[in-house]
Tab-separated table of C-alpha atoms in Angstrom:
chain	number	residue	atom	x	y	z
A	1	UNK	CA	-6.432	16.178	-1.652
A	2	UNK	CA	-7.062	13.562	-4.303
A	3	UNK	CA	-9.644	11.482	-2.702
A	4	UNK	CA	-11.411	13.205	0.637
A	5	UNK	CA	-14.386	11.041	2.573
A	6	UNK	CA	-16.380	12.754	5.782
A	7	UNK	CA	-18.503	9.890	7.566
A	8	UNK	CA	-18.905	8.038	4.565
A	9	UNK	CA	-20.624	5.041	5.014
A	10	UNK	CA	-22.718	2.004	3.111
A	11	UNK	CA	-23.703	-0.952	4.502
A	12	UNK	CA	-26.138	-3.527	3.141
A	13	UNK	CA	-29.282	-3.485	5.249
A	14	UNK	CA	-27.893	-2.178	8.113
A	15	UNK	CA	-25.526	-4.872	8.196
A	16	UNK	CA	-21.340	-5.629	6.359
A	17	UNK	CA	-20.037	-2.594	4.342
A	18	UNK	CA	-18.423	0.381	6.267
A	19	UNK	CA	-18.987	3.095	8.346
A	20	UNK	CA	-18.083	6.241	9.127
A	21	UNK	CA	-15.019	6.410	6.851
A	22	UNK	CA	-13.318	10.315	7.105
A	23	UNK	CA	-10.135	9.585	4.994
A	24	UNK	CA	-7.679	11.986	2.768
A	25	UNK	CA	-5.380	10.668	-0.267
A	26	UNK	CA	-2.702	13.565	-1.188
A	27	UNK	CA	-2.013	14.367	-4.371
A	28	UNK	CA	0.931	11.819	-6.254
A	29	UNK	CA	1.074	9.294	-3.296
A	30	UNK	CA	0.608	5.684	-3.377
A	31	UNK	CA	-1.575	5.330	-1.105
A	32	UNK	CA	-2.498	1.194	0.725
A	33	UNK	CA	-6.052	0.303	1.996
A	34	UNK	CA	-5.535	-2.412	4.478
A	35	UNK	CA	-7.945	-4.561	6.487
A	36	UNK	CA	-8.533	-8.806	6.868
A	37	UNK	CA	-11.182	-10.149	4.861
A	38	UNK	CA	-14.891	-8.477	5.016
A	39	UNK	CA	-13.454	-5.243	6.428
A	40	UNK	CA	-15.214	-3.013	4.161
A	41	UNK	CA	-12.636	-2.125	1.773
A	42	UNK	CA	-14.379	-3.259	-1.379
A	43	UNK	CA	-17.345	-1.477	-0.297
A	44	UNK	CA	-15.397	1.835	0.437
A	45	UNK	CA	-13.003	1.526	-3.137
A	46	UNK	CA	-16.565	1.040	-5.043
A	47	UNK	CA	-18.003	4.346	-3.216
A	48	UNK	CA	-14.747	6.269	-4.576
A	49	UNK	CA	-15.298	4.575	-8.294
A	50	UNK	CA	-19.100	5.916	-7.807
A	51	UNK	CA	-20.427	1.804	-8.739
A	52	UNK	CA	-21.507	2.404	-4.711
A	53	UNK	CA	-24.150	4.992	-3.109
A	54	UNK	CA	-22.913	5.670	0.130
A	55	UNK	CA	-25.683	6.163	2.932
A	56	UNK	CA	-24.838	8.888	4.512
A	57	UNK	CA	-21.216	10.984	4.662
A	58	UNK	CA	-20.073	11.983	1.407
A	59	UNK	CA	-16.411	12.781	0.146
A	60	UNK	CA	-14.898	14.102	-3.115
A	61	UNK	CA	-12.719	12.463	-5.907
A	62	UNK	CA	-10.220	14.672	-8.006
A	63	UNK	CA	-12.115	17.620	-6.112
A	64	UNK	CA	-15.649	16.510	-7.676
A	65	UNK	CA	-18.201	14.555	-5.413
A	66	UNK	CA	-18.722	10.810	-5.185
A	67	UNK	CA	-20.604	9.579	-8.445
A	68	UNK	CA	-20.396	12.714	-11.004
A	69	UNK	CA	-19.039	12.279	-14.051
A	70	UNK	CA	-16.385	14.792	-13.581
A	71	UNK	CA	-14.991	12.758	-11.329
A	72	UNK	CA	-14.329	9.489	-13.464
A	73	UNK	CA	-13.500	11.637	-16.106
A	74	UNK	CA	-9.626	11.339	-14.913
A	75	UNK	CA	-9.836	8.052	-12.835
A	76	UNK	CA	-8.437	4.386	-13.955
A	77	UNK	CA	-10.041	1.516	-11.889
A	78	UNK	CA	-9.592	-2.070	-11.994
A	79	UNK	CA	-11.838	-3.520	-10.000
A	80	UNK	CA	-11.060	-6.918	-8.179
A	81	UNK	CA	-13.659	-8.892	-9.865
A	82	UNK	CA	-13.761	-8.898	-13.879
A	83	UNK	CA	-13.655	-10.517	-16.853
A	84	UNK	CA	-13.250	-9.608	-20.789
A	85	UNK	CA	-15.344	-10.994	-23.820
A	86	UNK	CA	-12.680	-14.165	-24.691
A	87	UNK	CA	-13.396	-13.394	-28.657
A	88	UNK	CA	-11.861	-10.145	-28.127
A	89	UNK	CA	-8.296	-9.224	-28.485
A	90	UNK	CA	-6.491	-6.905	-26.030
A	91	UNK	CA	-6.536	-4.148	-29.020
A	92	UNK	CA	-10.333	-4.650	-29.077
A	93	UNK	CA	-11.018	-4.244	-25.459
A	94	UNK	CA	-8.950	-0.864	-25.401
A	95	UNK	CA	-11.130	0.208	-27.991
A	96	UNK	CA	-13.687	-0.230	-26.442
A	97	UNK	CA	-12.737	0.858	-23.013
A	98	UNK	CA	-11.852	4.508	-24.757
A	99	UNK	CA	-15.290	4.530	-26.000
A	100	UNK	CA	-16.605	4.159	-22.553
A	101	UNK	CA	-14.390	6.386	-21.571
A	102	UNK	CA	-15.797	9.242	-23.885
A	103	UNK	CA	-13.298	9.204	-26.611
A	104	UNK	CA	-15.283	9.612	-30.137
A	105	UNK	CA	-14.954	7.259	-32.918
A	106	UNK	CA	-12.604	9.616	-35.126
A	107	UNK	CA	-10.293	9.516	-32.386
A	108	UNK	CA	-10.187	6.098	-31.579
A	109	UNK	CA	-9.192	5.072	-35.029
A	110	UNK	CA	-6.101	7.905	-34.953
A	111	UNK	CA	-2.683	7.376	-35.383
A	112	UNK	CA	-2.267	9.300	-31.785
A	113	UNK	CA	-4.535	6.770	-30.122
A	114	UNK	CA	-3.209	3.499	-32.034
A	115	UNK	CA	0.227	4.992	-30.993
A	116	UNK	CA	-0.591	5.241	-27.175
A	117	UNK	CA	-2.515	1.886	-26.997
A	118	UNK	CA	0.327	0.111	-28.037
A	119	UNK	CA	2.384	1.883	-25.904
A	120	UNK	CA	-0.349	1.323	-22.660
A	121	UNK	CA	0.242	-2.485	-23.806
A	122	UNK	CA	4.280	-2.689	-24.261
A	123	UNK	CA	3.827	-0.669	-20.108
A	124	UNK	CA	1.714	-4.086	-18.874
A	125	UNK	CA	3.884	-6.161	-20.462
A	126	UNK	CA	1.182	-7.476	-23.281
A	127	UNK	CA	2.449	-5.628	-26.386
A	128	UNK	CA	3.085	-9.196	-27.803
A	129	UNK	CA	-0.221	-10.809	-27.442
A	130	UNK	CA	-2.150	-7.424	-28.472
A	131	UNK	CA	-3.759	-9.682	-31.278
A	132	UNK	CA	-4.457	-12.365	-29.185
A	133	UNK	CA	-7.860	-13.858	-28.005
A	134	UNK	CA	-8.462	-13.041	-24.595
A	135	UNK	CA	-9.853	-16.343	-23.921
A	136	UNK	CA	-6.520	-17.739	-24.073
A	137	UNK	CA	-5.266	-15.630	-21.692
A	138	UNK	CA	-4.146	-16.747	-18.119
A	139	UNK	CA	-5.427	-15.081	-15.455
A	140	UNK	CA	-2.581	-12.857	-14.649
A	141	UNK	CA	-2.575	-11.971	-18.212
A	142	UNK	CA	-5.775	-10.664	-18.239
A	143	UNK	CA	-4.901	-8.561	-14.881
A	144	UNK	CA	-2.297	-6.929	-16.951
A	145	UNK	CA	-4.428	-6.437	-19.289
A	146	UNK	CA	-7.298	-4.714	-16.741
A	147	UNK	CA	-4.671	-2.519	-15.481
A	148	UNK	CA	-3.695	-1.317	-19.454
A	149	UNK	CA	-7.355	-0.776	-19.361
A	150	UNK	CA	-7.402	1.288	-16.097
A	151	UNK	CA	-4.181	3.579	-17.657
A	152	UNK	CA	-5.322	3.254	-20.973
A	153	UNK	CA	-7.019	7.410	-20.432
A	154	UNK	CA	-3.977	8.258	-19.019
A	155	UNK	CA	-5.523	9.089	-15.201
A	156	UNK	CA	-4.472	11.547	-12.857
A	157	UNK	CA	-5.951	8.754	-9.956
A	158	UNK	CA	-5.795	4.854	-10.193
A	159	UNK	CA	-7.525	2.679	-8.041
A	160	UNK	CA	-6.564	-0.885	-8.056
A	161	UNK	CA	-8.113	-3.101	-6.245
A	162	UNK	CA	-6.001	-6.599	-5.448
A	163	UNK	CA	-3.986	-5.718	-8.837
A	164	UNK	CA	-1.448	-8.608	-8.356
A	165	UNK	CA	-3.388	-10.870	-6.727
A	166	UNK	CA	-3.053	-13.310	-10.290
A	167	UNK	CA	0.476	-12.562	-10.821
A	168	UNK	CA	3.945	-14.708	-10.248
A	169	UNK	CA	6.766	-13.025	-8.026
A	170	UNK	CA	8.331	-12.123	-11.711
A	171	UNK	CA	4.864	-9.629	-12.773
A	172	UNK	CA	4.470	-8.579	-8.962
A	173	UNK	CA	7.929	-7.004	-9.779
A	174	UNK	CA	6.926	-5.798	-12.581
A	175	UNK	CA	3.606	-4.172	-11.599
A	176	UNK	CA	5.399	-2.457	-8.835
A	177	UNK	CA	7.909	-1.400	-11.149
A	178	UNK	CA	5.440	0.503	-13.031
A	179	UNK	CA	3.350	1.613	-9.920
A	180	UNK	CA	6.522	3.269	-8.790
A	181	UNK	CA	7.282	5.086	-12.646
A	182	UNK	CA	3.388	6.161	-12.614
A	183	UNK	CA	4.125	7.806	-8.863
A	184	UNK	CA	6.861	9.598	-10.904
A	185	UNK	CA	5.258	11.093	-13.110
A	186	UNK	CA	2.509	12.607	-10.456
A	187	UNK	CA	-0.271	9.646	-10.751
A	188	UNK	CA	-1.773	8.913	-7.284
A	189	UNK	CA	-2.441	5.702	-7.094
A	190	UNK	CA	-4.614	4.077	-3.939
A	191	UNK	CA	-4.039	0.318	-3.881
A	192	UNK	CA	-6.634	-2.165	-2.255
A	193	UNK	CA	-4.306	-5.248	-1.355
A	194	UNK	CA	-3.584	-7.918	0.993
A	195	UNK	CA	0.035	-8.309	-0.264
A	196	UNK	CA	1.980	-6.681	2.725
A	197	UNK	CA	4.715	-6.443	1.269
A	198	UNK	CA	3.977	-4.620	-1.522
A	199	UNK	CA	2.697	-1.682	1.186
A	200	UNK	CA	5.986	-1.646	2.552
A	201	UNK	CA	7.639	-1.402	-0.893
A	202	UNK	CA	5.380	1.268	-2.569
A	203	UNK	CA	3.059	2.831	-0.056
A	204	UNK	CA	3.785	6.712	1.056
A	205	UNK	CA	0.507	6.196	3.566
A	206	UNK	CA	-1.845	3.361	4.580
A	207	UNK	CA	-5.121	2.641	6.197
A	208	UNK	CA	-6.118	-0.164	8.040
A	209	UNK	CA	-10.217	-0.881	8.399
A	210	UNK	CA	-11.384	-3.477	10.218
A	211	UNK	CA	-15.498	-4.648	11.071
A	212	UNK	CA	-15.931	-1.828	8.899
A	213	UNK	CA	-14.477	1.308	10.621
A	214	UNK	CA	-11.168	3.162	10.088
A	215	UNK	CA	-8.627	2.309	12.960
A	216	UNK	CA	-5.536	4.430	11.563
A	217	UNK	CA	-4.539	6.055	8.483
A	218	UNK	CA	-1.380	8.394	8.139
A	219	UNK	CA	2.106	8.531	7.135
A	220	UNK	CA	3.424	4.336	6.581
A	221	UNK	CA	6.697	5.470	8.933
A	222	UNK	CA	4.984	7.018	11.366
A	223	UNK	CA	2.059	3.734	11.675
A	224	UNK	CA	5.096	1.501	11.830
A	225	UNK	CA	7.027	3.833	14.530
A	226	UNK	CA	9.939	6.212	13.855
A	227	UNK	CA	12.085	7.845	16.690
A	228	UNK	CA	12.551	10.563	13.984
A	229	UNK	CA	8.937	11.614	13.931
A	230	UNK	CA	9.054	11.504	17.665
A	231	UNK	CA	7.549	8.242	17.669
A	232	UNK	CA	8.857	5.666	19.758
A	233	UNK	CA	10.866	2.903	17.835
A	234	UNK	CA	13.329	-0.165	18.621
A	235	UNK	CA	17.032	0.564	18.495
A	236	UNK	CA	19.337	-1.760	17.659
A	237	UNK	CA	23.228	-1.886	19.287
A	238	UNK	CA	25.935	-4.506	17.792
A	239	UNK	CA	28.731	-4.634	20.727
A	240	UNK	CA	31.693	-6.072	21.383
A	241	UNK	CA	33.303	-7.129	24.459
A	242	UNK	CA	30.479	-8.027	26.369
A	243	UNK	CA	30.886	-10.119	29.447
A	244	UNK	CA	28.019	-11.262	31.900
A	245	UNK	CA	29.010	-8.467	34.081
A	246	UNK	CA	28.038	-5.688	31.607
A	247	UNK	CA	24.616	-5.570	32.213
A	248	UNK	CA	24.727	-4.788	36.158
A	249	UNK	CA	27.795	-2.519	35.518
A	250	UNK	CA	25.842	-0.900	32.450
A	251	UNK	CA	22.285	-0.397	34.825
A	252	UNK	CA	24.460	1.111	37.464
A	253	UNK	CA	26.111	3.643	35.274
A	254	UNK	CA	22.559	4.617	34.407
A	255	UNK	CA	21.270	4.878	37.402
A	256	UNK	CA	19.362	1.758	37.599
A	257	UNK	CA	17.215	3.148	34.904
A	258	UNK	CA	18.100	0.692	32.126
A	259	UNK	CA	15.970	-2.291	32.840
A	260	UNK	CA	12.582	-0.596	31.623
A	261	UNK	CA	14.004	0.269	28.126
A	262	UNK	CA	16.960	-1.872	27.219
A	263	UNK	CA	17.165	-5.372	26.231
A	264	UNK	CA	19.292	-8.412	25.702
A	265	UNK	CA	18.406	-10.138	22.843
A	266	UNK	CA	21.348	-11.986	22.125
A	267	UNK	CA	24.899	-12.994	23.441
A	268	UNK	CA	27.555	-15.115	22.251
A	269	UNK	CA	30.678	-16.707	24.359
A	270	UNK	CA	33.215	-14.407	21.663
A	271	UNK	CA	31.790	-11.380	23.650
A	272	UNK	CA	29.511	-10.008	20.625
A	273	UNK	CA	26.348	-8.988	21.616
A	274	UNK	CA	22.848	-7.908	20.496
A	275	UNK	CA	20.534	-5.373	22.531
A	276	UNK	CA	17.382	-3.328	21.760
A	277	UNK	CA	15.853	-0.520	23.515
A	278	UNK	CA	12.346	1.408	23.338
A	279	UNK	CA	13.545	5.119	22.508
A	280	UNK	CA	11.851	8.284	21.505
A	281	UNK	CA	14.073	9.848	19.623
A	282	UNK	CA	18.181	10.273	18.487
A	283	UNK	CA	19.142	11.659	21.336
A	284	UNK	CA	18.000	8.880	23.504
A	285	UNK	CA	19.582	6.461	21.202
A	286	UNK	CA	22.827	8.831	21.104
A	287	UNK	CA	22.835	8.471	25.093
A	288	UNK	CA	22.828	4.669	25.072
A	289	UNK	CA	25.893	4.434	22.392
A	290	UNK	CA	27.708	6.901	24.657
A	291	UNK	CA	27.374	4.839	27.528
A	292	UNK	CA	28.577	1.237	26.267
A	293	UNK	CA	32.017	3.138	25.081
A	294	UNK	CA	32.248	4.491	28.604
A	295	UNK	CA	31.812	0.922	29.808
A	296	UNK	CA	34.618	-0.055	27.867
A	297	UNK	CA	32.452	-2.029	25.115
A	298	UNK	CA	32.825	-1.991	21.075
A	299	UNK	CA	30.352	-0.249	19.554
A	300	UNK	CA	30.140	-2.497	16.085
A	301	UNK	CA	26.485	-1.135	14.691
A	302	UNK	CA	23.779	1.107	16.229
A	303	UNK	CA	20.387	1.873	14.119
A	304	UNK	CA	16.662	1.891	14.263
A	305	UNK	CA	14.822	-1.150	13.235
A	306	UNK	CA	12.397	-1.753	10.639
A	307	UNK	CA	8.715	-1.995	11.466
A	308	UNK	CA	7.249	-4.791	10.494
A	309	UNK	CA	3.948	-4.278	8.580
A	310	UNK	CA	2.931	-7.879	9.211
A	311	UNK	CA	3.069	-7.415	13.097
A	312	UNK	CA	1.154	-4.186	13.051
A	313	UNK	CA	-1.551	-5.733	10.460
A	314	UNK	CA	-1.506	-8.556	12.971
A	315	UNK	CA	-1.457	-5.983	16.364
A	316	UNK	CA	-3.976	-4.040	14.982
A	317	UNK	CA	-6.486	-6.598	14.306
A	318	UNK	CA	-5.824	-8.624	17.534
A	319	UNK	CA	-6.287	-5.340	19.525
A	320	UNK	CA	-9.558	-4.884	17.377
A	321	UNK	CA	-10.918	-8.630	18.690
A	322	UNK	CA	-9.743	-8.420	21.941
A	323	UNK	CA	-11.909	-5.362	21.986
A	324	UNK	CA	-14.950	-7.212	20.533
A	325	UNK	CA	-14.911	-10.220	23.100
A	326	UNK	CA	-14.801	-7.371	26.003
């Protein structure tokens, strides 16, 4: 595992933070830490960058413990929070970053390293304003420019933390674009976000905290619900020929055992109609489709839906509260 965490917790006299966090990242995943506002998120990403001290627990990073520096050795962050020197140009702060970074002088002013800083700056989308002052910058520019800084060692593990928070629909593309192309080339990459839908368009796993404990974590399919996993999941059917007959003649062919899974959710007076049902797996699904041709209907489309990460962000966190007014 890339990042591993047993118990680990931090909390700021005995209060905030998080607690209790046992969490595994696989290797060349994008993985999405999820959770409202004061969750603990922040708090756990800075324990993995080793800028925290957890409590108690403890966890590794690239197979080295929390905090050693064998374990930052191969690790780009961008934390959420930062800012660059505005008299320096983007060539300057890379420069500088690789000396923090342990590169020695000799190598820094290489034709290699000029070669791949460029390169690190044409990936971000900056290669034009690489002799620019950074205090000119916008603030989405200088994200891009905090993430060129968090590649810039080429890392084996990335941690962003809200890395497109600053940017316009255009860069979000763009940064998700490259997110993707790192994944690709075997770069795990754990992102710290409240853009949903960025989850559902990168994330191979998620993890939602919330008052500072872990309430799931696995597989982004299998949080959402997929009949394949043996999960239930909504089915959608598209038929035809539906009459306002069908249903009774349809719960009657079943046994009477349709009204606890299937659904109506639309009808229209040309006889197309719209139902869902609560299955477990294919077969289940299989059986339904099998049973509106018998009844005579057109089957037009039959397929699982699409979770929605938005309703179980919101599902999750309304279960949480309802819990804490009990």
């Amino acid at each position: 595992m890339m990042i591993d965490t047993a118990e680990l917790t931090k909390t700021y006299n005995g209060r905030g933070g998080c607690r209790g966090i046992t969490l595994q990242v696989p290797e060349g995943s994008i993985f999405g830490l999820l959770g409202p506002n004061g969750a603990g998120k922040s708090t756990f990403v800075k324990m993995l960058a080793g800028l925290h001290r957890p409590d108690s627990g403890g966890g590794t990073v690239l197979g080295h413990p929390l905090g050693r520096p064998e374990a930052r050795r191969k690790l780009g962050y961008l934390p959420e929070l930062f800012r660059f020197q505005d008299w320096l140009t983007p060539v300057e702060v890379l420069r500088f970053h690789a000396q923090l970074g342990g590169l020695q002088p000799r190598e820094i002013r290489g034709a290699a390293f000029r070669s791949w800083m460029r390169d690190t700056l044409e990936l971000v989308g900056l290669a034009e304003a690489a002799d620019r002052r950074v205090g000119g910058f916008s603030k989405g520019m200088q994200q891009r420019l905090g993430l060129a800084s968090a590649l810039l060692l080429d890392p084996e593990l990335v941690i962003l933390d809200e890395p497109a928070s600053a940017l316009d629909p255009i860069g979000r593309y763009e940064i998700r674009s490259l997110l993707k192309r790192l994944r690709e080339k075997g770069v795990t990459v754990f992102l710290n976000t409240h853009l949903l839908e960025d989850v559902e368009d990168l994330c191979d796993e998620a993890a939602f905290l919330y008052g500072g404990e872990l309430l799931a974590a696995g597989p982004l399919h299998k949080l959402l619900g997929s009949a394949e996993d043996g999960n239930a999941a909504n089915w959608r059917f598209r038929l035809g020929g539906w009459l306002p007959e069908s249903w009774a003649e349809l719960n009657e062919s079943a046994g009477g055992a349709l009204s606890s899974m299937l659904r109506l959710e639309e009808s229209g007076p040309d006889g197309d109609a719209v139902l869902t049902a609560r299955v477990t797996d294919r077969e289940q699904a299989g059986y339904l489709c099998s049973l509106f041709i018998r009844s005579g209907l057109t089957l037009y489309e039959s397929g699982p839906e699409k979770g929605s990460l938005e309703a179980w962000f919101l599902r999750m966190a309304q279960s949480r509260q309802g819990g804490d007014r009990s």
